[in-house]
Amino acid sequence: MPLIPFSPHPFLTFSSLFLLTSRIISEDSYKAPAVLKLKHLFLHQRRKLFCTYRMSAHIRPVSPVLVVLVYLALCSRLSSMRAASSCTNGQTGCHFLSLANLFDRVIQHSARMHGISNDLHSEFELYFLPSKNQIGRVSRNCHTSTILTPNGKENAQRIAREELTEVILKLLVAWREPLWHFHQNMAQHREFNNFSSNKSLEMSEMVHELRRGVQKVVEKMQMLGVISSSLGNLGSPETLLASDRAEWRLMNDYDLLYCFRRDSNKIQNYLKILKCRIVPEHGC
């Protein structure tokens, strides 16, 4: 193999090249054109280096091993990018996710979220409510009570798919702001350790992530014609009544946590029911 004319500072040149290609991947990691950009940039830089140092009076032949290593690193980054890509609409160059796969992801996410709410509920009782009499006097008026939810599995199976999906999204939207304020309150309690405070923050973030995941499921179902396209505006808090958004401010922290634990359980069960109604052949 002939030696390739190379830069007097090969590490600097190829470090810069690697940083440039990494930026392209990070900005466009879920789109196939990023792969083409990366290849074109690498070829352009190689031609540029060759032409520049070919005319130089100080050509230093360097073993192609370094070039091969850089190229392999780029190829490895491309492969990992392709493997990590997830496309709900099946775009070219992406790993296709079926509707069943999307359902499995949001169901697993909702299970983790409900598990955290259970843990926090137990810890909250331990730190702040040592008396059972106090627990018995807790109010059960949740700010999401105005959202009509089906009681029991049979009722959830009877209502329309669109209606059940709407209930799930409304519950998730209704908890976004209250959970953030709940975390702020928990961070101020000295009795509540940092680990528990981090859990409350994680719970708040998981609601936002789960809402986005459910919206992806909705888009997939609409694309397949499983449900109608009338659910487009439910992802924004503006779809809820102003009174619902203000009512939770009157609740104490324990009531808020109790209500979220209840609603997160509903969300998890509704997602399971919705999946089994639409893709019953996958784990139902």
PDB file of C-alpha atoms in Angstrom:
ATOM      1  CA  MET A   1       0.000   0.000   0.000  1.00  0.00           C
ATOM      2  CA  PRO A   2       1.456   3.402  -0.961  1.00  0.00           C
ATOM      3  CA  LEU A   3       2.085   5.912   1.784  1.00  0.00           C
ATOM      4  CA  ILE A   4      -0.281   8.873   1.995  1.00  0.00           C
ATOM      5  CA  PRO A   5       1.085  12.428   2.207  1.00  0.00           C
ATOM      6  CA  PHE A   6       0.021  13.711   5.559  1.00  0.00           C
ATOM      7  CA  SER A   7       0.003  16.739   7.839  1.00  0.00           C
ATOM      8  CA  PRO A   8       2.958  17.578  10.123  1.00  0.00           C
ATOM      9  CA  HIS A   9       0.324  17.693  12.866  1.00  0.00           C
ATOM     10  CA  PRO A  10      -1.872  14.688  12.068  1.00  0.00           C
ATOM     11  CA  PHE A  11      -3.433  14.449  15.510  1.00  0.00           C
ATOM     12  CA  LEU A  12      -4.643  18.052  15.436  1.00  0.00           C
ATOM     13  CA  THR A  13      -6.064  17.722  11.930  1.00  0.00           C
ATOM     14  CA  PHE A  14      -7.952  14.531  12.543  1.00  0.00           C
ATOM     15  CA  SER A  15      -9.087  15.609  16.021  1.00  0.00           C
ATOM     16  CA  SER A  16     -10.705  18.617  14.375  1.00  0.00           C
ATOM     17  CA  LEU A  17     -12.259  16.369  11.758  1.00  0.00           C
ATOM     18  CA  PHE A  18     -13.624  14.045  14.413  1.00  0.00           C
ATOM     19  CA  LEU A  19     -15.137  16.949  16.370  1.00  0.00           C
ATOM     20  CA  LEU A  20     -16.835  18.261  13.246  1.00  0.00           C
ATOM     21  CA  THR A  21     -18.341  14.898  12.408  1.00  0.00           C
ATOM     22  CA  SER A  22     -19.427  14.375  16.010  1.00  0.00           C
ATOM     23  CA  ARG A  23     -21.287  17.690  15.896  1.00  0.00           C
ATOM     24  CA  ILE A  24     -23.123  16.609  12.756  1.00  0.00           C
ATOM     25  CA  ILE A  25     -24.156  13.364  14.397  1.00  0.00           C
ATOM     26  CA  SER A  26     -25.351  15.032  17.593  1.00  0.00           C
ATOM     27  CA  GLU A  27     -27.409  17.614  15.727  1.00  0.00           C
ATOM     28  CA  ASP A  28     -28.985  15.181  13.292  1.00  0.00           C
ATOM     29  CA  SER A  29     -28.748  11.846  14.991  1.00  0.00           C
ATOM     30  CA  TYR A  30     -32.150  10.593  13.935  1.00  0.00           C
ATOM     31  CA  LYS A  31     -31.999  11.476  10.263  1.00  0.00           C
ATOM     32  CA  ALA A  32     -30.413   9.516   7.459  1.00  0.00           C
ATOM     33  CA  PRO A  33     -28.929  12.617   5.724  1.00  0.00           C
ATOM     34  CA  ALA A  34     -26.495  12.898   8.649  1.00  0.00           C
ATOM     35  CA  VAL A  35     -24.769   9.777   7.357  1.00  0.00           C
ATOM     36  CA  LEU A  36     -24.323  11.321   3.933  1.00  0.00           C
ATOM     37  CA  LYS A  37     -23.063  14.585   5.450  1.00  0.00           C
ATOM     38  CA  LEU A  38     -20.477  12.706   7.440  1.00  0.00           C
ATOM     39  CA  LYS A  39     -19.187  10.789   4.441  1.00  0.00           C
ATOM     40  CA  HIS A  40     -19.005  13.894   2.250  1.00  0.00           C
ATOM     41  CA  LEU A  41     -17.176  15.857   4.943  1.00  0.00           C
ATOM     42  CA  PHE A  42     -14.644  13.107   5.506  1.00  0.00           C
ATOM     43  CA  LEU A  43     -13.942  12.755   1.773  1.00  0.00           C
ATOM     44  CA  HIS A  44     -13.694  16.517   1.364  1.00  0.00           C
ATOM     45  CA  GLN A  45     -11.206  16.829   4.218  1.00  0.00           C
ATOM     46  CA  ARG A  46      -9.129  13.959   2.870  1.00  0.00           C
ATOM     47  CA  ARG A  47      -8.935  15.497  -0.605  1.00  0.00           C
ATOM     48  CA  LYS A  48      -8.131  18.897   0.885  1.00  0.00           C
ATOM     49  CA  LEU A  49      -5.300  17.513   2.992  1.00  0.00           C
ATOM     50  CA  PHE A  50      -3.904  15.557   0.066  1.00  0.00           C
ATOM     51  CA  CYS A  51      -3.906  18.555  -2.291  1.00  0.00           C
ATOM     52  CA  THR A  52      -2.475  20.926   0.311  1.00  0.00           C
ATOM     53  CA  TYR A  53       0.453  18.827   1.334  1.00  0.00           C
ATOM     54  CA  ARG A  54       1.112  17.453  -2.104  1.00  0.00           C
ATOM     55  CA  MET A  55       2.275  20.932  -3.125  1.00  0.00           C
ATOM     56  CA  SER A  56       4.221  21.424   0.082  1.00  0.00           C
ATOM     57  CA  ALA A  57       8.003  21.221   0.044  1.00  0.00           C
ATOM     58  CA  HIS A  58       8.002  19.281   3.284  1.00  0.00           C
ATOM     59  CA  ILE A  59       5.998  16.164   2.584  1.00  0.00           C
ATOM     60  CA  ARG A  60       6.247  13.715   5.423  1.00  0.00           C
ATOM     61  CA  PRO A  61       5.041  10.227   4.571  1.00  0.00           C
ATOM     62  CA  VAL A  62       3.251   8.682   7.504  1.00  0.00           C
ATOM     63  CA  SER A  63       2.016   5.147   7.917  1.00  0.00           C
ATOM     64  CA  PRO A  64      -1.666   4.798   6.929  1.00  0.00           C
ATOM     65  CA  VAL A  65      -2.390   3.067  10.232  1.00  0.00           C
ATOM     66  CA  LEU A  66      -3.471   6.347  11.829  1.00  0.00           C
ATOM     67  CA  VAL A  67      -5.771   7.110   8.911  1.00  0.00           C
ATOM     68  CA  VAL A  68      -7.321   3.655   9.181  1.00  0.00           C
ATOM     69  CA  LEU A  69      -7.875   4.088  12.924  1.00  0.00           C
ATOM     70  CA  VAL A  70      -9.645   7.410  12.419  1.00  0.00           C
ATOM     71  CA  TYR A  71     -11.763   5.945   9.647  1.00  0.00           C
ATOM     72  CA  LEU A  72     -12.732   2.979  11.843  1.00  0.00           C
ATOM     73  CA  ALA A  73     -13.675   5.359  14.654  1.00  0.00           C
ATOM     74  CA  LEU A  74     -15.948   7.264  12.291  1.00  0.00           C
ATOM     75  CA  CYS A  75     -17.494   4.053  10.994  1.00  0.00           C
ATOM     76  CA  SER A  76     -18.088   2.892  14.555  1.00  0.00           C
ATOM     77  CA  ARG A  77     -19.810   6.177  15.391  1.00  0.00           C
ATOM     78  CA  LEU A  78     -22.012   5.813  12.305  1.00  0.00           C
ATOM     79  CA  SER A  79     -22.959   2.268  13.249  1.00  0.00           C
ATOM     80  CA  SER A  80     -23.891   3.261  16.793  1.00  0.00           C
ATOM     81  CA  MET A  81     -25.912   6.166  15.444  1.00  0.00           C
ATOM     82  CA  ARG A  82     -27.877   3.889  13.132  1.00  0.00           C
ATOM     83  CA  ALA A  83     -28.482   1.389  15.915  1.00  0.00           C
ATOM     84  CA  ALA A  84     -29.750   4.106  18.263  1.00  0.00           C
ATOM     85  CA  SER A  85     -32.043   5.720  15.717  1.00  0.00           C
ATOM     86  CA  SER A  86     -35.751   5.174  16.343  1.00  0.00           C
ATOM     87  CA  CYS A  87     -38.359   6.240  13.827  1.00  0.00           C
ATOM     88  CA  THR A  88     -42.061   6.059  14.463  1.00  0.00           C
ATOM     89  CA  ASN A  89     -42.924   6.816  10.844  1.00  0.00           C
ATOM     90  CA  GLY A  90     -40.382   4.516   9.248  1.00  0.00           C
ATOM     91  CA  GLN A  91     -38.129   7.084   7.560  1.00  0.00           C
ATOM     92  CA  THR A  92     -35.340   5.788   5.367  1.00  0.00           C
ATOM     93  CA  GLY A  93     -32.147   4.997   7.254  1.00  0.00           C
ATOM     94  CA  CYS A  94     -33.801   4.573  10.661  1.00  0.00           C
ATOM     95  CA  HIS A  95     -34.641   1.594  12.800  1.00  0.00           C
ATOM     96  CA  PHE A  96     -38.373   1.010  12.443  1.00  0.00           C
ATOM     97  CA  LEU A  97     -40.405   0.740  15.640  1.00  0.00           C
ATOM     98  CA  SER A  98     -43.700  -1.106  15.490  1.00  0.00           C
ATOM     99  CA  LEU A  99     -46.789   0.084  17.328  1.00  0.00           C
ATOM    100  CA  ALA A 100     -46.392  -2.808  19.774  1.00  0.00           C
ATOM    101  CA  ASN A 101     -42.804  -1.726  20.518  1.00  0.00           C
ATOM    102  CA  LEU A 102     -43.913   1.849  21.166  1.00  0.00           C
ATOM    103  CA  PHE A 103     -46.643   0.635  23.512  1.00  0.00           C
ATOM    104  CA  ASP A 104     -44.152  -1.540  25.398  1.00  0.00           C
ATOM    105  CA  ARG A 105     -41.852   1.438  25.912  1.00  0.00           C
ATOM    106  CA  VAL A 106     -44.509   3.763  27.342  1.00  0.00           C
ATOM    107  CA  ILE A 107     -45.936   0.975  29.516  1.00  0.00           C
ATOM    108  CA  GLN A 108     -42.501   0.249  30.988  1.00  0.00           C
ATOM    109  CA  HIS A 109     -41.953   3.967  31.541  1.00  0.00           C
ATOM    110  CA  SER A 110     -45.323   4.322  33.279  1.00  0.00           C
ATOM    111  CA  ALA A 111     -44.512   1.330  35.506  1.00  0.00           C
ATOM    112  CA  ARG A 112     -41.265   2.965  36.646  1.00  0.00           C
ATOM    113  CA  MET A 113     -43.063   6.244  37.252  1.00  0.00           C
ATOM    114  CA  HIS A 114     -45.738   4.553  39.361  1.00  0.00           C
ATOM    115  CA  GLY A 115     -43.054   2.666  41.293  1.00  0.00           C
ATOM    116  CA  ILE A 116     -41.324   5.921  42.210  1.00  0.00           C
ATOM    117  CA  SER A 117     -44.630   7.425  43.331  1.00  0.00           C
ATOM    118  CA  ASN A 118     -45.174   4.415  45.607  1.00  0.00           C
ATOM    119  CA  ASP A 119     -41.708   4.786  47.120  1.00  0.00           C
ATOM    120  CA  LEU A 120     -42.163   8.503  47.739  1.00  0.00           C
ATOM    121  CA  HIS A 121     -45.596   7.946  49.243  1.00  0.00           C
ATOM    122  CA  SER A 122     -44.156   5.472  51.757  1.00  0.00           C
ATOM    123  CA  GLU A 123     -41.248   7.761  52.626  1.00  0.00           C
ATOM    124  CA  PHE A 124     -43.557  10.727  52.982  1.00  0.00           C
ATOM    125  CA  GLU A 125     -45.673   8.867  55.514  1.00  0.00           C
ATOM    126  CA  LEU A 126     -42.533   7.866  57.412  1.00  0.00           C
ATOM    127  CA  TYR A 127     -41.122  11.401  57.640  1.00  0.00           C
ATOM    128  CA  PHE A 128     -44.176  13.617  57.858  1.00  0.00           C
ATOM    129  CA  LEU A 129     -47.141  11.534  58.979  1.00  0.00           C
ATOM    130  CA  PRO A 130     -46.105   9.285  61.874  1.00  0.00           C
ATOM    131  CA  SER A 131     -49.629   9.252  63.241  1.00  0.00           C
ATOM    132  CA  LYS A 132     -52.211   6.982  61.585  1.00  0.00           C
ATOM    133  CA  ASN A 133     -54.915   9.376  62.738  1.00  0.00           C
ATOM    134  CA  GLN A 134     -53.384  12.071  60.572  1.00  0.00           C
ATOM    135  CA  ILE A 135     -53.357   9.750  57.570  1.00  0.00           C
ATOM    136  CA  GLY A 136     -57.020   8.969  58.082  1.00  0.00           C
ATOM    137  CA  ARG A 137     -57.915  12.658  57.910  1.00  0.00           C
ATOM    138  CA  VAL A 138     -56.227  13.205  54.555  1.00  0.00           C
ATOM    139  CA  SER A 139     -58.477  14.800  51.968  1.00  0.00           C
ATOM    140  CA  ARG A 140     -59.195  12.780  48.839  1.00  0.00           C
ATOM    141  CA  ASN A 141     -60.263  15.655  46.581  1.00  0.00           C
ATOM    142  CA  CYS A 142     -57.808  15.436  43.699  1.00  0.00           C
ATOM    143  CA  HIS A 143     -57.465  18.258  41.190  1.00  0.00           C
ATOM    144  CA  THR A 144     -57.896  15.706  38.382  1.00  0.00           C
ATOM    145  CA  SER A 145     -61.348  14.667  39.595  1.00  0.00           C
ATOM    146  CA  THR A 146     -62.914  16.771  36.823  1.00  0.00           C
ATOM    147  CA  ILE A 147     -61.298  14.462  34.244  1.00  0.00           C
ATOM    148  CA  LEU A 148     -63.799  11.675  33.670  1.00  0.00           C
ATOM    149  CA  THR A 149     -61.935   8.384  33.956  1.00  0.00           C
ATOM    150  CA  PRO A 150     -63.413   4.895  33.451  1.00  0.00           C
ATOM    151  CA  ASN A 151     -63.731   2.857  36.641  1.00  0.00           C
ATOM    152  CA  GLY A 152     -62.427  -0.662  36.307  1.00  0.00           C
ATOM    153  CA  LYS A 153     -61.043  -2.694  33.439  1.00  0.00           C
ATOM    154  CA  GLU A 154     -64.417  -3.506  31.872  1.00  0.00           C
ATOM    155  CA  ASN A 155     -65.442   0.142  31.567  1.00  0.00           C
ATOM    156  CA  ALA A 156     -62.031   1.060  30.139  1.00  0.00           C
ATOM    157  CA  GLN A 157     -62.425  -1.659  27.523  1.00  0.00           C
ATOM    158  CA  ARG A 158     -65.852  -0.410  26.489  1.00  0.00           C
ATOM    159  CA  ILE A 159     -65.094   3.233  25.745  1.00  0.00           C
ATOM    160  CA  ALA A 160     -63.743   4.325  22.375  1.00  0.00           C
ATOM    161  CA  ARG A 161     -60.011   4.130  21.737  1.00  0.00           C
ATOM    162  CA  GLU A 162     -59.863   7.860  21.098  1.00  0.00           C
ATOM    163  CA  GLU A 163     -61.606   8.589  24.386  1.00  0.00           C
ATOM    164  CA  LEU A 164     -59.275   6.362  26.407  1.00  0.00           C
ATOM    165  CA  THR A 165     -56.239   7.916  24.730  1.00  0.00           C
ATOM    166  CA  GLU A 166     -57.617  11.357  25.512  1.00  0.00           C
ATOM    167  CA  VAL A 167     -57.997  10.453  29.191  1.00  0.00           C
ATOM    168  CA  ILE A 168     -54.361   9.301  29.374  1.00  0.00           C
ATOM    169  CA  LEU A 169     -53.048  12.494  27.795  1.00  0.00           C
ATOM    170  CA  LYS A 170     -55.214  14.732  29.963  1.00  0.00           C
ATOM    171  CA  LEU A 171     -53.982  13.066  33.137  1.00  0.00           C
ATOM    172  CA  LEU A 172     -50.359  13.474  32.079  1.00  0.00           C
ATOM    173  CA  VAL A 173     -50.804  17.122  31.160  1.00  0.00           C
ATOM    174  CA  ALA A 174     -52.620  17.817  34.435  1.00  0.00           C
ATOM    175  CA  TRP A 175     -49.640  16.622  36.494  1.00  0.00           C
ATOM    176  CA  ARG A 176     -46.812  18.418  34.778  1.00  0.00           C
ATOM    177  CA  GLU A 177     -46.915  21.657  36.758  1.00  0.00           C
ATOM    178  CA  PRO A 178     -48.057  20.260  40.149  1.00  0.00           C
ATOM    179  CA  LEU A 179     -45.202  17.756  40.287  1.00  0.00           C
ATOM    180  CA  TRP A 180     -42.620  20.420  39.566  1.00  0.00           C
ATOM    181  CA  HIS A 181     -43.896  22.496  42.492  1.00  0.00           C
ATOM    182  CA  PHE A 182     -44.030  19.369  44.644  1.00  0.00           C
ATOM    183  CA  HIS A 183     -40.327  18.833  43.969  1.00  0.00           C
ATOM    184  CA  GLN A 184     -39.586  22.448  44.902  1.00  0.00           C
ATOM    185  CA  ASN A 185     -41.391  21.968  48.214  1.00  0.00           C
ATOM    186  CA  MET A 186     -39.608  18.695  48.964  1.00  0.00           C
ATOM    187  CA  ALA A 187     -36.212  20.275  48.348  1.00  0.00           C
ATOM    188  CA  GLN A 188     -36.927  22.731  51.186  1.00  0.00           C
ATOM    189  CA  HIS A 189     -37.703  20.045  53.784  1.00  0.00           C
ATOM    190  CA  ARG A 190     -34.636  19.138  55.823  1.00  0.00           C
ATOM    191  CA  GLU A 191     -36.260  15.895  56.963  1.00  0.00           C
ATOM    192  CA  PHE A 192     -36.586  14.790  53.365  1.00  0.00           C
ATOM    193  CA  ASN A 193     -33.170  13.492  52.294  1.00  0.00           C
ATOM    194  CA  ASN A 194     -31.511  14.387  49.012  1.00  0.00           C
ATOM    195  CA  PHE A 195     -32.156  10.954  47.560  1.00  0.00           C
ATOM    196  CA  SER A 196     -35.899  11.363  48.029  1.00  0.00           C
ATOM    197  CA  SER A 197     -35.785  14.898  46.682  1.00  0.00           C
ATOM    198  CA  ASN A 198     -34.073  13.590  43.560  1.00  0.00           C
ATOM    199  CA  LYS A 199     -36.841  11.036  43.204  1.00  0.00           C
ATOM    200  CA  SER A 200     -39.446  13.772  43.198  1.00  0.00           C
ATOM    201  CA  LEU A 201     -37.523  15.561  40.456  1.00  0.00           C
ATOM    202  CA  GLU A 202     -37.214  12.342  38.465  1.00  0.00           C
ATOM    203  CA  MET A 203     -40.935  11.754  38.824  1.00  0.00           C
ATOM    204  CA  SER A 204     -41.657  15.238  37.485  1.00  0.00           C
ATOM    205  CA  GLU A 205     -39.400  14.688  34.484  1.00  0.00           C
ATOM    206  CA  MET A 206     -40.853  11.250  33.795  1.00  0.00           C
ATOM    207  CA  VAL A 207     -44.339  12.705  33.408  1.00  0.00           C
ATOM    208  CA  HIS A 208     -43.055  15.016  30.688  1.00  0.00           C
ATOM    209  CA  GLU A 209     -41.181  12.187  28.958  1.00  0.00           C
ATOM    210  CA  LEU A 210     -44.154   9.838  29.163  1.00  0.00           C
ATOM    211  CA  ARG A 211     -46.451  12.451  27.653  1.00  0.00           C
ATOM    212  CA  ARG A 212     -44.090  12.788  24.701  1.00  0.00           C
ATOM    213  CA  GLY A 213     -43.945   9.004  24.366  1.00  0.00           C
ATOM    214  CA  VAL A 214     -47.726   8.678  24.370  1.00  0.00           C
ATOM    215  CA  GLN A 215     -47.925  11.395  21.727  1.00  0.00           C
ATOM    216  CA  LYS A 216     -45.602   9.281  19.565  1.00  0.00           C
ATOM    217  CA  VAL A 217     -47.955   6.338  20.040  1.00  0.00           C
ATOM    218  CA  VAL A 218     -50.884   8.549  19.043  1.00  0.00           C
ATOM    219  CA  GLU A 219     -49.080   9.681  15.889  1.00  0.00           C
ATOM    220  CA  LYS A 220     -48.352   6.069  14.988  1.00  0.00           C
ATOM    221  CA  MET A 221     -51.959   5.004  15.561  1.00  0.00           C
ATOM    222  CA  GLN A 222     -53.212   7.898  13.451  1.00  0.00           C
ATOM    223  CA  MET A 223     -50.778   7.040  10.669  1.00  0.00           C
ATOM    224  CA  LEU A 224     -52.025   3.421  10.673  1.00  0.00           C
ATOM    225  CA  GLY A 225     -55.654   4.542  10.764  1.00  0.00           C
ATOM    226  CA  VAL A 226     -56.262   2.908  14.151  1.00  0.00           C
ATOM    227  CA  ILE A 227     -57.716   6.093  15.651  1.00  0.00           C
ATOM    228  CA  SER A 228     -58.997   9.345  14.214  1.00  0.00           C
ATOM    229  CA  SER A 229     -56.868  12.470  13.888  1.00  0.00           C
ATOM    230  CA  SER A 230     -58.905  14.478  16.406  1.00  0.00           C
ATOM    231  CA  LEU A 231     -56.370  14.289  19.255  1.00  0.00           C
ATOM    232  CA  GLY A 232     -53.853  16.796  17.935  1.00  0.00           C
ATOM    233  CA  ASN A 233     -54.236  19.537  20.570  1.00  0.00           C
ATOM    234  CA  LEU A 234     -54.225  17.478  23.755  1.00  0.00           C
ATOM    235  CA  GLY A 235     -50.487  17.739  24.298  1.00  0.00           C
ATOM    236  CA  SER A 236     -50.660  21.317  25.577  1.00  0.00           C
ATOM    237  CA  PRO A 237     -51.787  22.404  29.053  1.00  0.00           C
ATOM    238  CA  GLU A 238     -54.162  24.910  27.462  1.00  0.00           C
ATOM    239  CA  THR A 239     -56.602  22.068  26.806  1.00  0.00           C
ATOM    240  CA  LEU A 240     -57.392  21.901  30.532  1.00  0.00           C
ATOM    241  CA  LEU A 241     -59.747  24.248  32.311  1.00  0.00           C
ATOM    242  CA  ALA A 242     -58.158  27.121  34.208  1.00  0.00           C
ATOM    243  CA  SER A 243     -59.916  26.019  37.390  1.00  0.00           C
ATOM    244  CA  ASP A 244     -58.229  22.616  37.158  1.00  0.00           C
ATOM    245  CA  ARG A 245     -54.822  24.250  36.914  1.00  0.00           C
ATOM    246  CA  ALA A 246     -55.444  26.368  40.033  1.00  0.00           C
ATOM    247  CA  GLU A 247     -57.157  23.803  42.236  1.00  0.00           C
ATOM    248  CA  TRP A 248     -54.023  21.765  42.950  1.00  0.00           C
ATOM    249  CA  ARG A 249     -52.416  24.823  44.598  1.00  0.00           C
ATOM    250  CA  LEU A 250     -54.865  24.440  47.477  1.00  0.00           C
ATOM    251  CA  MET A 251     -53.758  20.863  48.179  1.00  0.00           C
ATOM    252  CA  ASN A 252     -51.065  19.929  50.670  1.00  0.00           C
ATOM    253  CA  ASP A 253     -48.069  17.869  49.602  1.00  0.00           C
ATOM    254  CA  TYR A 254     -49.364  14.569  50.951  1.00  0.00           C
ATOM    255  CA  ASP A 255     -52.696  14.926  49.168  1.00  0.00           C
ATOM    256  CA  LEU A 256     -50.860  15.789  45.977  1.00  0.00           C
ATOM    257  CA  LEU A 257     -48.637  12.729  46.249  1.00  0.00           C
ATOM    258  CA  TYR A 258     -51.569  10.477  47.091  1.00  0.00           C
ATOM    259  CA  CYS A 259     -53.493  11.694  44.057  1.00  0.00           C
ATOM    260  CA  PHE A 260     -50.542  11.262  41.732  1.00  0.00           C
ATOM    261  CA  ARG A 261     -49.940   7.718  42.932  1.00  0.00           C
ATOM    262  CA  ARG A 262     -53.572   6.958  42.165  1.00  0.00           C
ATOM    263  CA  ASP A 263     -53.487   8.620  38.730  1.00  0.00           C
ATOM    264  CA  SER A 264     -50.151   7.082  37.732  1.00  0.00           C
ATOM    265  CA  ASN A 265     -51.661   3.670  38.423  1.00  0.00           C
ATOM    266  CA  LYS A 266     -54.615   4.571  36.209  1.00  0.00           C
ATOM    267  CA  ILE A 267     -52.307   5.715  33.420  1.00  0.00           C
ATOM    268  CA  GLN A 268     -50.346   2.478  33.537  1.00  0.00           C
ATOM    269  CA  ASN A 269     -53.504   0.337  33.460  1.00  0.00           C
ATOM    270  CA  TYR A 270     -55.113   2.373  30.681  1.00  0.00           C
ATOM    271  CA  LEU A 271     -51.996   2.025  28.523  1.00  0.00           C
ATOM    272  CA  LYS A 272     -52.021  -1.752  29.011  1.00  0.00           C
ATOM    273  CA  ILE A 273     -55.713  -1.942  28.132  1.00  0.00           C
ATOM    274  CA  LEU A 274     -55.270   0.271  25.074  1.00  0.00           C
ATOM    275  CA  LYS A 275     -52.382  -1.848  23.826  1.00  0.00           C
ATOM    276  CA  CYS A 276     -54.325  -5.097  24.242  1.00  0.00           C
ATOM    277  CA  ARG A 277     -57.286  -3.644  22.381  1.00  0.00           C
ATOM    278  CA  ILE A 278     -55.166  -2.533  19.433  1.00  0.00           C
ATOM    279  CA  VAL A 279     -52.364  -5.132  19.263  1.00  0.00           C
ATOM    280  CA  PRO A 280     -53.759  -8.097  21.259  1.00  0.00           C
ATOM    281  CA  GLU A 281     -51.336 -10.549  19.653  1.00  0.00           C
ATOM    282  CA  HIS A 282     -48.370  -8.962  21.464  1.00  0.00           C
ATOM    283  CA  GLY A 283     -48.224 -10.053  25.097  1.00  0.00           C
ATOM    284  CA  CYS A 284     -51.924  -9.831  25.992  1.00  0.00           C
TER     285      CYS A 284
END
